[in-house]
Short mmCIF file of C-alpha atoms in Angstrom, two decimals:
data_model
loop_
_atom_site.label_atom_id
_atom_site.label_comp_id
_atom_site.label_asym_id
_atom_site.label_seq_id
_atom_site.Cartn_x
_atom_site.Cartn_y
_atom_site.Cartn_z
CA ILE A 1 0.00 0.00 0.00
CA LEU A 2 1.42 3.42 -0.97
CA PRO A 3 1.56 6.38 1.44
CA GLU A 4 -0.67 9.39 0.78
CA VAL A 5 -0.71 9.91 -2.99
CA GLU A 6 -1.79 12.89 -5.10
CA MET A 7 -2.79 12.11 -8.68
CA LEU A 8 -1.15 14.17 -11.43
CA CYS A 9 -2.95 12.29 -14.17
CA HIS A 10 -5.92 10.27 -12.93
CA ARG A 11 -7.57 8.80 -16.00
CA VAL A 12 -8.92 5.53 -14.67
CA THR A 13 -11.65 3.17 -15.73
CA ILE A 14 -14.00 1.31 -13.38
CA ILE A 15 -14.33 -2.21 -14.73
CA ASN A 16 -16.66 -3.52 -12.07
CA ALA A 17 -17.64 -2.73 -8.52
CA GLY A 18 -14.58 -2.15 -6.41
CA ARG A 19 -11.99 -2.75 -9.18
CA ILE A 20 -10.08 0.06 -10.95
CA VAL A 21 -7.36 -0.21 -13.59
CA ALA A 22 -5.29 2.45 -15.42
CA THR A 23 -6.11 3.45 -18.99
CA ASP A 24 -3.75 3.08 -21.94
CA THR A 25 -1.26 5.68 -20.58
CA PRO A 26 0.44 5.14 -17.20
CA SER A 27 -0.89 7.36 -14.46
CA GLN A 28 1.53 10.00 -13.17
CA LEU A 29 1.52 10.24 -9.43
CA ARG A 30 3.12 12.45 -6.86
CA GLN A 31 3.85 10.41 -3.78
CA ARG A 32 4.36 12.27 -0.52
CA LEU A 33 6.82 10.30 1.56
CA GLN A 34 7.67 10.74 5.22
CA GLY A 35 10.46 13.28 5.77
CA SER A 36 8.71 15.90 3.60
CA ARG A 37 10.63 14.89 0.47
CA VAL A 38 8.49 14.92 -2.65
CA VAL A 39 9.19 12.45 -5.43
CA ARG A 40 7.35 11.81 -8.66
CA VAL A 41 6.61 8.30 -9.62
CA GLN A 42 5.07 6.49 -12.56
CA LEU A 43 2.58 3.79 -11.70
CA ARG A 44 1.58 0.77 -13.74
CA GLY A 45 -0.82 -1.59 -12.08
CA GLU A 46 -4.27 -2.27 -10.70
CA LEU A 47 -6.05 -1.12 -7.58
CA GLU A 48 -8.26 -3.62 -5.75
CA TRP A 49 -10.44 -3.24 -2.70
CA ASP A 50 -10.62 -5.91 -0.01
CA VAL A 51 -13.72 -6.77 2.01
CA ALA A 52 -12.74 -4.21 4.66
CA GLY A 53 -12.67 -1.43 2.06
CA ARG A 54 -8.88 -1.07 2.04
CA GLY A 55 -7.18 -0.31 -1.26
CA LEU A 56 -4.45 -2.72 -2.37
CA LEU A 57 -2.13 -1.75 -5.23
CA HIS A 58 -0.67 -4.47 -7.45
CA GLY A 59 1.93 -3.32 -9.96
CA THR A 60 5.19 -1.41 -10.31
CA VAL A 61 6.20 2.08 -9.20
CA GLN A 62 9.15 3.81 -10.87
CA ASP A 63 10.81 6.97 -9.50
CA VAL A 64 10.76 9.50 -12.37
CA THR A 65 11.68 12.56 -10.30
CA GLN A 66 14.98 13.29 -12.05
CA ARG A 67 13.46 12.81 -15.49
CA ARG A 68 10.56 15.14 -14.77
CA GLU A 69 12.85 17.75 -13.18
CA SER A 70 15.11 17.63 -16.24
CA GLU A 71 12.12 18.05 -18.55
CA GLU A 72 10.85 21.01 -16.52
CA ARG A 73 14.32 22.60 -16.43
CA ILE A 74 14.62 22.31 -20.22
CA HIS A 75 11.13 23.79 -20.60
CA ARG A 76 12.03 26.75 -18.38
CA LEU A 77 15.28 27.43 -20.21
CA SER A 78 13.53 27.20 -23.58
CA ASN A 79 10.55 29.39 -22.72
CA TYR A 80 11.45 31.76 -19.89
CA ASP A 81 13.95 34.55 -19.36
CA PRO A 82 16.40 33.43 -16.63
CA LEU A 83 16.82 36.93 -15.18
CA THR A 84 13.19 38.00 -14.77
CA ALA A 85 11.33 34.66 -15.07
CA LEU A 86 9.07 36.27 -17.69
CA PRO A 87 8.24 34.45 -20.93
CA ASN A 88 10.94 34.87 -23.56
CA ARG A 89 10.58 35.56 -27.28
CA ALA A 90 9.77 31.93 -28.12
CA LEU A 91 6.92 31.66 -25.61
CA LEU A 92 5.69 35.16 -26.49
CA THR A 93 5.48 34.20 -30.16
CA GLU A 94 3.62 30.98 -29.37
CA SER A 95 1.17 32.69 -27.02
CA LEU A 96 0.67 35.63 -29.38
CA GLU A 97 -0.10 33.36 -32.33
CA SER A 98 -2.73 31.65 -30.19
CA ALA A 99 -4.22 35.02 -29.19
CA ILE A 100 -4.29 36.09 -32.86
CA ALA A 101 -6.09 32.90 -33.86
CA GLN A 102 -8.76 33.48 -31.21
CA ALA A 103 -9.13 37.13 -32.17
CA ARG A 104 -9.46 36.24 -35.85
CA GLY A 105 -12.31 33.87 -35.09
CA LYS A 106 -14.11 36.47 -32.96
CA ARG A 107 -13.26 39.43 -35.23
CA GLU A 108 -11.44 41.10 -32.34
CA ARG A 109 -8.14 42.97 -32.17
CA VAL A 110 -4.90 42.25 -30.33
CA ALA A 111 -2.52 44.93 -29.04
CA VAL A 112 1.24 44.33 -28.91
CA ILE A 113 3.08 46.91 -26.81
CA ALA A 114 6.88 47.28 -26.71
CA VAL A 115 8.15 48.98 -23.54
CA GLY A 116 11.72 50.14 -23.02
CA LEU A 117 13.53 52.05 -20.28
CA ASP A 118 15.09 55.28 -21.55
CA ARG A 119 18.88 55.62 -21.29
CA PHE A 120 19.21 52.10 -19.90
CA ARG A 121 22.76 51.71 -21.23
CA ARG A 122 23.80 54.88 -19.41
CA ILE A 123 22.21 53.55 -16.22
CA ASN A 124 24.11 50.29 -16.66
CA ASP A 125 27.40 52.12 -17.22
CA ALA A 126 26.85 54.52 -14.32
CA TYR A 127 25.62 52.12 -11.65
CA GLY A 128 26.93 48.73 -12.76
CA GLN A 129 25.44 45.46 -13.95
CA VAL A 130 24.24 44.31 -10.52
CA PHE A 131 22.04 47.40 -10.16
CA ALA A 132 20.94 47.19 -13.80
CA ASP A 133 19.90 43.54 -13.42
CA ASP A 134 17.96 44.37 -10.28
CA LEU A 135 16.26 47.22 -12.14
CA LEU A 136 15.21 44.85 -14.92
CA ARG A 137 13.73 42.43 -12.38
CA ARG A 138 11.84 45.30 -10.72
CA THR A 139 10.56 46.51 -14.08
CA ALA A 140 9.38 43.00 -14.97
CA LYS A 141 7.39 42.77 -11.74
CA ARG A 142 5.97 46.27 -12.16
CA LEU A 143 4.81 45.62 -15.72
CA ALA A 144 3.32 42.22 -14.87
CA SER A 145 1.44 43.64 -11.87
CA SER A 146 0.18 46.64 -13.83
CA ALA A 147 -0.94 44.52 -16.79
CA ARG A 148 -2.84 42.05 -14.58
CA GLY A 149 -4.71 44.80 -12.78
CA ALA A 150 -5.84 46.72 -15.85
CA GLU A 151 -9.45 47.84 -15.58
CA GLU A 152 -9.59 48.50 -19.33
CA PHE A 153 -9.38 44.77 -20.03
CA ALA A 154 -11.28 43.28 -17.11
CA GLU A 155 -13.15 40.92 -19.45
CA ALA A 156 -10.18 40.13 -21.72
CA PRO A 157 -7.86 37.10 -21.50
CA ASP A 158 -4.82 37.45 -19.26
CA PRO A 159 -2.14 39.66 -20.87
CA ILE A 160 1.20 38.24 -21.97
CA VAL A 161 4.21 40.04 -20.45
CA ALA A 162 7.60 39.02 -21.85
CA ARG A 163 11.23 40.14 -21.91
CA LEU A 164 13.04 39.86 -25.22
CA SER A 165 16.52 41.18 -24.36
CA GLY A 166 18.17 44.01 -22.46
CA ASP A 167 15.45 46.46 -21.42
CA GLU A 168 13.10 45.30 -24.20
CA PHE A 169 9.79 44.21 -22.72
CA MET A 170 6.68 43.22 -24.64
CA VAL A 171 3.06 43.15 -23.50
CA ALA A 172 0.32 41.56 -25.62
CA ILE A 173 -3.39 41.56 -24.86
CA GLY A 174 -6.51 40.54 -26.74
CA GLY A 175 -10.10 41.62 -26.54
CA VAL A 176 -9.29 45.13 -27.80
CA THR A 177 -12.30 47.18 -28.84
CA SER A 178 -10.84 50.68 -29.27
CA ALA A 179 -7.59 52.63 -29.58
CA ALA A 180 -8.50 54.66 -26.48
CA GLN A 181 -8.68 51.44 -24.50
CA VAL A 182 -5.11 50.56 -25.51
CA GLU A 183 -3.84 54.09 -24.88
CA GLY A 184 -5.09 54.06 -21.28
CA PHE A 185 -3.60 50.62 -20.71
CA THR A 186 -0.25 51.73 -22.15
CA ARG A 187 -0.10 54.85 -20.01
CA ARG A 188 -0.63 52.63 -16.99
CA LEU A 189 2.32 50.45 -18.03
CA LEU A 190 4.55 53.50 -18.58
CA LYS A 191 3.65 54.93 -15.20
CA ALA A 192 4.57 51.66 -13.52
CA ALA A 193 7.89 51.34 -15.40
CA SER A 194 8.84 54.97 -14.69
CA ARG A 195 8.62 54.91 -10.91
CA PRO A 196 11.98 55.92 -9.40
CA VAL A 197 14.13 53.46 -7.48
CA LEU A 198 16.58 53.89 -4.63
CA ARG A 199 20.26 53.07 -4.77
CA GLU A 200 22.22 53.49 -1.56
CA ASN A 201 19.66 56.05 -0.35
CA ALA A 202 19.94 57.96 -3.64
CA ARG A 203 16.86 58.39 -5.84
CA VAL A 204 17.33 57.20 -9.42
CA GLU A 205 14.79 58.77 -11.76
CA LEU A 206 13.43 56.62 -14.58
CA SER A 207 11.38 57.17 -17.71
CA ALA A 208 10.03 54.79 -20.32
CA THR A 209 8.77 54.74 -23.89
CA ALA A 210 6.30 52.41 -25.55
CA GLY A 211 5.34 51.51 -29.10
CA ILE A 212 2.09 49.84 -30.10
CA ALA A 213 1.15 47.57 -32.99
CA MET A 214 -2.34 46.20 -33.53
CA PHE A 215 -3.71 43.06 -35.11
CA PRO A 216 -4.99 43.15 -37.80
CA ASP A 217 -4.12 46.81 -38.57
CA ASP A 218 -0.33 46.45 -38.39
CA GLY A 219 0.22 42.78 -39.14
CA HIS A 220 -1.37 39.36 -39.21
CA GLU A 221 1.34 37.27 -37.56
CA ALA A 222 3.25 37.50 -34.29
CA GLY A 223 6.70 38.28 -35.70
CA ARG A 224 5.47 41.20 -37.78
CA LEU A 225 3.50 42.69 -34.89
CA VAL A 226 6.51 42.47 -32.56
CA GLN A 227 8.74 44.14 -35.16
CA ASN A 228 6.26 46.97 -35.74
CA ALA A 229 5.82 47.56 -32.01
CA GLN A 230 9.61 47.72 -31.58
CA ALA A 231 9.92 50.16 -34.48
CA ALA A 232 7.19 52.35 -32.99
CA GLN A 233 8.91 52.29 -29.59
CA ALA A 234 12.26 53.29 -31.12
CA LYS A 235 10.59 56.16 -33.00
CA GLY A 236 8.86 57.35 -29.85
CA GLU A 237 12.13 57.32 -27.90
CA ALA A 238 13.91 59.26 -30.65
CA LEU A 239 11.20 61.95 -30.60
CA LYS A 240 11.02 62.19 -26.84
CA ASN A 241 11.55 65.59 -25.30
CA PRO A 242 15.13 65.48 -23.97
CA VAL A 243 14.42 68.30 -21.49
CA THR A 244 11.21 67.17 -19.82
CA GLY A 245 11.70 63.43 -20.38
CA GLU A 246 7.93 63.14 -20.64
CA ASP A 247 6.76 59.58 -21.18
CA VAL A 248 5.37 59.12 -24.67
CA PHE A 249 4.35 56.29 -26.88
CA GLU A 250 3.88 55.77 -30.55
CA MET A 251 1.02 53.82 -32.06
CA SER A 252 2.20 52.44 -35.36
CA TYR A 253 -1.20 52.94 -36.99
CA VAL A 254 -1.47 56.56 -35.72
CA LYS A 255 0.92 59.04 -37.31
CA ASP A 256 1.25 61.51 -34.44
CA ILE A 257 2.95 61.11 -31.09
CA LEU A 258 0.29 60.87 -28.42
#
């Protein structure tokens, strides 16, 4: 008899009263052993009940903890940014293509928003890589929190927040009904990314710029939308007022800076 077991995959078939066998794929189990160590096992066998109602397992149990941990580690490295734990370009592209497919079927729009910190290279050079890395992690958390709490898209699917490289962040969200809706959402992201941070009791001022591309206005596939959003962000940063540092963003389908 196994200790307390939590099913990870529990497709089972009742053959007759009191007798259960696994289906064509082996059930994946998580077995909680004494000592608080968690291992993952693969079970092949049958479960029978005796007259007292106790379950008796007949079969084999194989420890697959290392295999599953290796698979999960490979998945993380392939799909997530190691510095911020946000989705990387590969997972962004996959998720964005799925969002586009859903929007196409519903005749909806998808917004892709590129967000970058202004003068990030100068910040890196002035304060060092350790501070710059910490700033990127803070920015990732700020953007993710701001995107999740957006009132403009309360009924929309969860937004996708990703880091591509350096200070290049990307936010994608479906269920768009108007440009004004996206503008308000983007201003919220910029406000979150631009909050100052402290370094050794000194206040470091930040500013950010965003560029927006829309499906289907600015492209019909993920790669094109990401490129157009990046181009709009670069244009917005180039046109930014160097004196006031006012946060601006460029919508690739609108000709004027907003």
